[in-house]
């Protein structure tokens, strides 16, 4: 695997320097990145487009027993599989490990993410149960309190788990690292740089969100048109005024928009990469300084 053209990783950078280095790395290596990832990105974009089409139909037109719901589940599984392959392929360009090595490690992170998400959801359900008094539905007078509770608890857990962005990147970049040892030991290091991680990711996600918004405008317009059509047919009994080729047109537009967005999203992975390098360098300098005392 060819290495990417990049600036030195082992360098202490500010949040703006991390973003600038990621931007240059993406555009300086766009041909190499495309060469090694286009098939994975294409398969993921096609499966995401398929999922978006069946989601509206399954949500409005038939429930769990409908064919649309079955197709939705199949497309969701395809999205997960191709997402693993796409992300592993991008990380492969950074750590120069084999594809299978990256897939195995990334799957472990996904499994850990699912376990943590389940635990957080369970805690939120328990808190909601205590607030609403054990009823099966949320009373209207307690709806604002319940929504505030969910929002505050989600924000709290997001803040607590933020340093794991550094932990997970370290796990993917260092072959000798063990996830069980990183979860708590390295988390303390990430916690020390919480502010740096937060402001870097905030700016990076804002940049990506703006770019993705403009790329996604055609997708949003055509998806909204299809949603209104399906609602009119299902609830009002209207005939669909959309042309026969509309489903194919929607599928292609969503696929193309998703394909472009996936390459914009690589910028975020590169920000993680340089943020990891900056924290590692600062920690080394910190330890060297303490030894000199």
CSV table of C-alpha atoms in Angstrom, one decimal:
chain,number,residue,atom,x,y,z
A,1,UNK,CA,0.0,0.0,0.0
A,2,UNK,CA,1.4,3.4,-1.0
A,3,UNK,CA,1.8,5.9,1.7
A,4,UNK,CA,0.0,9.2,1.5
A,5,UNK,CA,1.8,12.5,1.0
A,6,UNK,CA,1.4,14.2,4.4
A,7,UNK,CA,3.0,16.6,6.9
A,8,UNK,CA,4.8,15.2,9.9
A,9,UNK,CA,2.4,13.4,12.2
A,10,UNK,CA,4.6,13.8,15.3
A,11,UNK,CA,4.1,17.5,15.7
A,12,UNK,CA,2.3,19.6,18.3
A,13,UNK,CA,-0.5,21.4,16.5
A,14,UNK,CA,-3.3,23.8,17.4
A,15,UNK,CA,-6.9,22.9,16.4
A,16,UNK,CA,-6.6,25.2,13.3
A,17,UNK,CA,-3.3,23.5,12.3
A,18,UNK,CA,-4.9,20.1,12.6
A,19,UNK,CA,-7.8,21.2,10.3
A,20,UNK,CA,-5.4,22.8,7.8
A,21,UNK,CA,-3.2,19.7,7.7
A,22,UNK,CA,-6.2,17.5,7.2
A,23,UNK,CA,-7.4,19.7,4.3
A,24,UNK,CA,-4.1,19.7,2.6
A,25,UNK,CA,-3.7,15.9,3.1
A,26,UNK,CA,-7.1,15.2,1.5
A,27,UNK,CA,-6.6,17.4,-1.6
A,28,UNK,CA,-2.9,16.4,-2.1
A,29,UNK,CA,-3.8,12.7,-2.1
A,30,UNK,CA,-7.3,12.8,-3.7
A,31,UNK,CA,-6.3,10.6,-6.6
A,32,UNK,CA,-4.6,8.0,-4.4
A,33,UNK,CA,-7.5,8.0,-2.0
A,34,UNK,CA,-10.0,7.6,-4.8
A,35,UNK,CA,-8.0,4.8,-6.4
A,36,UNK,CA,-8.0,2.7,-3.2
A,37,UNK,CA,-11.5,3.5,-1.9
A,38,UNK,CA,-13.8,4.1,-4.9
A,39,UNK,CA,-15.3,0.6,-5.0
A,40,UNK,CA,-16.1,0.6,-1.2
A,41,UNK,CA,-17.5,4.1,-1.4
A,42,UNK,CA,-19.6,3.2,-4.4
A,43,UNK,CA,-21.1,0.1,-2.8
A,44,UNK,CA,-21.8,2.0,0.4
A,45,UNK,CA,-23.4,4.9,-1.5
A,46,UNK,CA,-25.7,2.5,-3.5
A,47,UNK,CA,-26.8,0.7,-0.3
A,48,UNK,CA,-27.5,4.0,1.5
A,49,UNK,CA,-29.6,5.1,-1.5
A,50,UNK,CA,-31.5,1.9,-1.3
A,51,UNK,CA,-32.1,2.3,2.4
A,52,UNK,CA,-33.4,5.9,2.0
A,53,UNK,CA,-35.9,4.7,-0.6
A,54,UNK,CA,-37.3,1.9,1.5
A,55,UNK,CA,-37.3,3.8,4.7
A,56,UNK,CA,-40.2,6.1,3.8
A,57,UNK,CA,-42.2,3.3,2.3
A,58,UNK,CA,-41.7,1.1,5.3
A,59,UNK,CA,-42.5,4.0,7.7
A,60,UNK,CA,-45.7,5.0,6.1
A,61,UNK,CA,-46.9,2.1,4.1
A,62,UNK,CA,-47.1,-1.2,5.9
A,63,UNK,CA,-45.3,-1.9,9.1
A,64,UNK,CA,-43.1,-4.7,10.0
A,65,UNK,CA,-44.7,-7.3,7.8
A,66,UNK,CA,-44.5,-5.3,4.6
A,67,UNK,CA,-41.9,-6.1,1.9
A,68,UNK,CA,-40.6,-2.6,2.2
A,69,UNK,CA,-39.6,-3.3,5.8
A,70,UNK,CA,-37.8,-6.5,4.8
A,71,UNK,CA,-35.9,-4.6,2.1
A,72,UNK,CA,-35.1,-1.8,4.6
A,73,UNK,CA,-33.5,-4.4,7.0
A,74,UNK,CA,-31.5,-5.9,4.1
A,75,UNK,CA,-30.3,-2.5,2.9
A,76,UNK,CA,-29.4,-1.6,6.5
A,77,UNK,CA,-27.3,-4.7,6.9
A,78,UNK,CA,-25.6,-3.9,3.6
A,79,UNK,CA,-24.9,-0.3,4.8
A,80,UNK,CA,-23.2,-1.6,8.0
A,81,UNK,CA,-21.1,-4.1,6.0
A,82,UNK,CA,-19.9,-1.6,3.4
A,83,UNK,CA,-19.4,1.0,6.1
A,84,UNK,CA,-16.9,-1.3,7.8
A,85,UNK,CA,-15.1,-1.9,4.5
A,86,UNK,CA,-15.1,1.8,3.5
A,87,UNK,CA,-13.7,3.0,6.9
A,88,UNK,CA,-11.2,0.2,7.2
A,89,UNK,CA,-10.0,1.0,3.7
A,90,UNK,CA,-9.4,4.7,4.6
A,91,UNK,CA,-7.6,3.7,7.8
A,92,UNK,CA,-5.5,1.3,5.8
A,93,UNK,CA,-4.0,4.2,4.0
A,94,UNK,CA,-3.0,5.8,7.3
A,95,UNK,CA,-1.7,2.9,9.3
A,96,UNK,CA,-0.4,0.8,6.4
A,97,UNK,CA,-1.8,-2.4,8.0
A,98,UNK,CA,-3.7,-5.1,6.1
A,99,UNK,CA,-7.3,-4.7,5.2
A,100,UNK,CA,-8.3,-7.7,7.4
A,101,UNK,CA,-6.4,-6.2,10.4
A,102,UNK,CA,-8.3,-2.9,10.1
A,103,UNK,CA,-11.6,-4.7,9.7
A,104,UNK,CA,-11.1,-6.8,12.8
A,105,UNK,CA,-10.2,-3.8,14.9
A,106,UNK,CA,-12.9,-1.6,13.5
A,107,UNK,CA,-15.5,-4.3,14.2
A,108,UNK,CA,-14.3,-4.5,17.9
A,109,UNK,CA,-14.9,-0.7,18.1
A,110,UNK,CA,-18.4,-1.0,16.6
A,111,UNK,CA,-19.2,-3.8,19.1
A,112,UNK,CA,-18.0,-1.6,22.0
A,113,UNK,CA,-20.0,1.3,20.6
A,114,UNK,CA,-23.2,-0.8,20.5
A,115,UNK,CA,-22.6,-2.0,24.1
A,116,UNK,CA,-22.1,1.6,25.3
A,117,UNK,CA,-25.1,2.8,23.4
A,118,UNK,CA,-27.2,0.1,24.9
A,119,UNK,CA,-26.0,1.0,28.4
A,120,UNK,CA,-26.7,4.7,27.9
A,121,UNK,CA,-30.2,3.9,26.5
A,122,UNK,CA,-30.9,1.7,29.6
A,123,UNK,CA,-29.9,4.5,32.0
A,124,UNK,CA,-32.1,7.0,30.1
A,125,UNK,CA,-35.1,4.6,30.2
A,126,UNK,CA,-34.6,4.1,34.0
A,127,UNK,CA,-34.5,7.9,34.5
A,128,UNK,CA,-37.6,8.4,32.4
A,129,UNK,CA,-39.4,5.6,34.3
A,130,UNK,CA,-38.6,7.4,37.6
A,131,UNK,CA,-39.8,10.7,36.2
A,132,UNK,CA,-43.1,9.5,34.6
A,133,UNK,CA,-44.0,7.4,37.7
A,134,UNK,CA,-44.0,3.9,36.1
A,135,UNK,CA,-46.7,4.5,33.5
A,136,UNK,CA,-46.4,3.0,30.0
A,137,UNK,CA,-46.8,6.3,28.2
A,138,UNK,CA,-45.5,9.8,28.9
A,139,UNK,CA,-48.2,12.2,30.3
A,140,UNK,CA,-48.5,15.4,28.4
A,141,UNK,CA,-47.7,17.5,31.5
A,142,UNK,CA,-44.4,15.6,32.0
A,143,UNK,CA,-43.4,15.7,28.3
A,144,UNK,CA,-41.2,18.9,28.6
A,145,UNK,CA,-39.4,17.4,31.7
A,146,UNK,CA,-38.9,14.1,29.9
A,147,UNK,CA,-37.5,15.8,26.8
A,148,UNK,CA,-35.2,18.0,28.9
A,149,UNK,CA,-34.0,14.9,30.8
A,150,UNK,CA,-33.1,13.1,27.6
A,151,UNK,CA,-31.3,16.1,26.1
A,152,UNK,CA,-29.3,16.8,29.3
A,153,UNK,CA,-28.3,13.1,29.8
A,154,UNK,CA,-27.3,12.8,26.1
A,155,UNK,CA,-25.2,15.9,26.4
A,156,UNK,CA,-23.6,14.6,29.6
A,157,UNK,CA,-22.7,11.3,28.1
A,158,UNK,CA,-21.4,12.9,24.9
A,159,UNK,CA,-19.0,15.1,27.1
A,160,UNK,CA,-17.9,12.1,29.1
A,161,UNK,CA,-17.2,9.9,26.1
A,162,UNK,CA,-15.5,12.6,24.0
A,163,UNK,CA,-11.9,11.6,24.9
A,164,UNK,CA,-12.6,8.2,23.5
A,165,UNK,CA,-12.1,9.7,20.0
A,166,UNK,CA,-8.4,9.9,20.8
A,167,UNK,CA,-8.5,6.4,22.4
A,168,UNK,CA,-10.1,4.8,19.4
A,169,UNK,CA,-7.7,6.5,16.9
A,170,UNK,CA,-4.7,5.3,19.0
A,171,UNK,CA,-6.1,1.8,18.9
A,172,UNK,CA,-6.4,1.9,15.1
A,173,UNK,CA,-2.9,3.5,14.6
A,174,UNK,CA,-0.8,1.4,17.0
A,175,UNK,CA,-0.7,-2.4,16.2
A,176,UNK,CA,0.7,-3.3,19.7
A,177,UNK,CA,-2.1,-1.5,21.6
A,178,UNK,CA,-4.7,-3.5,23.5
A,179,UNK,CA,-8.3,-2.1,23.6
A,180,UNK,CA,-8.8,-3.3,27.2
A,181,UNK,CA,-5.7,-1.3,28.4
A,182,UNK,CA,-6.6,1.8,26.4
A,183,UNK,CA,-10.2,2.1,27.7
A,184,UNK,CA,-9.2,3.5,31.1
A,185,UNK,CA,-5.5,4.3,31.0
A,186,UNK,CA,-5.4,6.3,27.8
A,187,UNK,CA,-8.8,7.8,28.6
A,188,UNK,CA,-7.1,9.9,31.3
A,189,UNK,CA,-4.8,11.3,28.7
A,190,UNK,CA,-7.7,12.1,26.4
A,191,UNK,CA,-9.5,13.8,29.3
A,192,UNK,CA,-6.5,16.0,29.8
A,193,UNK,CA,-7.0,17.4,26.3
A,194,UNK,CA,-10.8,17.5,26.4
A,195,UNK,CA,-11.0,21.1,25.4
A,196,UNK,CA,-8.6,20.6,22.5
A,197,UNK,CA,-10.6,17.6,21.2
A,198,UNK,CA,-13.9,19.4,21.6
A,199,UNK,CA,-13.0,22.6,19.7
A,200,UNK,CA,-11.1,20.7,16.9
A,201,UNK,CA,-14.1,18.4,16.3
A,202,UNK,CA,-16.6,21.2,16.5
A,203,UNK,CA,-14.9,23.2,13.8
A,204,UNK,CA,-14.2,20.1,11.7
A,205,UNK,CA,-17.9,19.0,11.8
A,206,UNK,CA,-19.0,22.5,11.0
A,207,UNK,CA,-16.9,22.6,7.9
A,208,UNK,CA,-18.1,19.2,6.8
A,209,UNK,CA,-21.8,20.0,7.6
A,210,UNK,CA,-21.6,23.1,5.4
A,211,UNK,CA,-20.1,21.2,2.5
A,212,UNK,CA,-22.5,18.2,2.8
A,213,UNK,CA,-25.5,20.6,3.0
A,214,UNK,CA,-24.8,22.0,-0.4
A,215,UNK,CA,-24.0,18.6,-1.9
A,216,UNK,CA,-27.2,17.1,-0.4
A,217,UNK,CA,-29.6,19.8,-1.7
A,218,UNK,CA,-30.8,17.7,-4.7
A,219,UNK,CA,-31.1,14.7,-2.5
A,220,UNK,CA,-33.2,16.5,0.1
A,221,UNK,CA,-35.5,18.0,-2.6
A,222,UNK,CA,-36.2,14.7,-4.4
A,223,UNK,CA,-36.6,12.8,-1.1
A,224,UNK,CA,-39.1,15.3,0.2
A,225,UNK,CA,-41.1,15.1,-3.1
A,226,UNK,CA,-41.2,11.3,-2.8
A,227,UNK,CA,-42.2,11.5,0.9
A,228,UNK,CA,-45.1,13.8,0.2
A,229,UNK,CA,-46.2,11.6,-2.7
A,230,UNK,CA,-46.2,8.5,-0.5
A,231,UNK,CA,-48.1,10.2,2.2
A,232,UNK,CA,-50.7,11.5,-0.2
A,233,UNK,CA,-51.2,8.0,-1.7
A,234,UNK,CA,-51.2,6.2,1.7
A,235,UNK,CA,-53.4,8.6,3.8
A,236,UNK,CA,-55.4,10.6,1.3
A,237,UNK,CA,-55.9,8.1,-1.4
A,238,UNK,CA,-54.5,10.4,-4.0
A,239,UNK,CA,-52.9,9.0,-7.2
A,240,UNK,CA,-49.2,9.6,-7.4
A,241,UNK,CA,-48.4,12.4,-9.8
A,242,UNK,CA,-44.7,11.4,-10.1
A,243,UNK,CA,-43.4,10.0,-13.4
A,244,UNK,CA,-42.7,6.2,-13.6
A,245,UNK,CA,-38.9,6.8,-13.7
A,246,UNK,CA,-38.9,8.9,-10.4
A,247,UNK,CA,-37.8,6.0,-8.2
A,248,UNK,CA,-34.8,5.4,-10.4
A,249,UNK,CA,-34.0,9.1,-10.6
A,250,UNK,CA,-34.2,9.3,-6.8
A,251,UNK,CA,-32.0,6.3,-6.4
A,252,UNK,CA,-29.3,7.8,-8.7
A,253,UNK,CA,-29.4,11.3,-7.1
A,254,UNK,CA,-29.2,10.0,-3.6
A,255,UNK,CA,-26.4,7.6,-4.6
A,256,UNK,CA,-24.3,10.3,-6.2
A,257,UNK,CA,-24.8,12.7,-3.3
A,258,UNK,CA,-23.9,10.0,-0.8
A,259,UNK,CA,-20.8,9.1,-2.8
A,260,UNK,CA,-19.6,12.7,-2.7
A,261,UNK,CA,-20.4,13.1,1.0
A,262,UNK,CA,-18.4,10.0,1.8
A,263,UNK,CA,-15.3,11.6,0.4
A,264,UNK,CA,-16.0,14.8,2.3
A,265,UNK,CA,-16.3,12.7,5.4
A,266,UNK,CA,-12.7,11.4,4.9
A,267,UNK,CA,-11.7,14.9,6.1
A,268,UNK,CA,-13.0,14.1,9.5
A,269,UNK,CA,-11.0,10.9,9.7
A,270,UNK,CA,-7.9,12.9,8.8
A,271,UNK,CA,-8.7,15.4,11.6
A,272,UNK,CA,-8.8,12.5,14.0
A,273,UNK,CA,-5.5,11.4,12.7
A,274,UNK,CA,-3.6,14.7,13.1
A,275,UNK,CA,-5.4,15.3,16.5
A,276,UNK,CA,-4.1,12.0,17.7
A,277,UNK,CA,-0.5,12.8,16.5
A,278,UNK,CA,-0.7,16.2,18.2
A,279,UNK,CA,-1.8,14.7,21.5
A,280,UNK,CA,0.9,12.0,21.3
A,281,UNK,CA,3.6,14.7,20.7
A,282,UNK,CA,2.4,16.9,23.6
A,283,UNK,CA,2.4,13.9,25.9
A,284,UNK,CA,5.9,13.0,25.0
A,285,UNK,CA,7.0,16.6,25.5
A,286,UNK,CA,5.2,16.7,28.8
A,287,UNK,CA,6.9,13.5,30.1
A,288,UNK,CA,10.3,14.8,28.9
A,289,UNK,CA,9.7,18.0,30.8
A,290,UNK,CA,8.8,16.2,34.0
A,291,UNK,CA,11.9,14.1,33.8
A,292,UNK,CA,14.0,17.2,33.6
A,293,UNK,CA,12.6,18.5,36.9
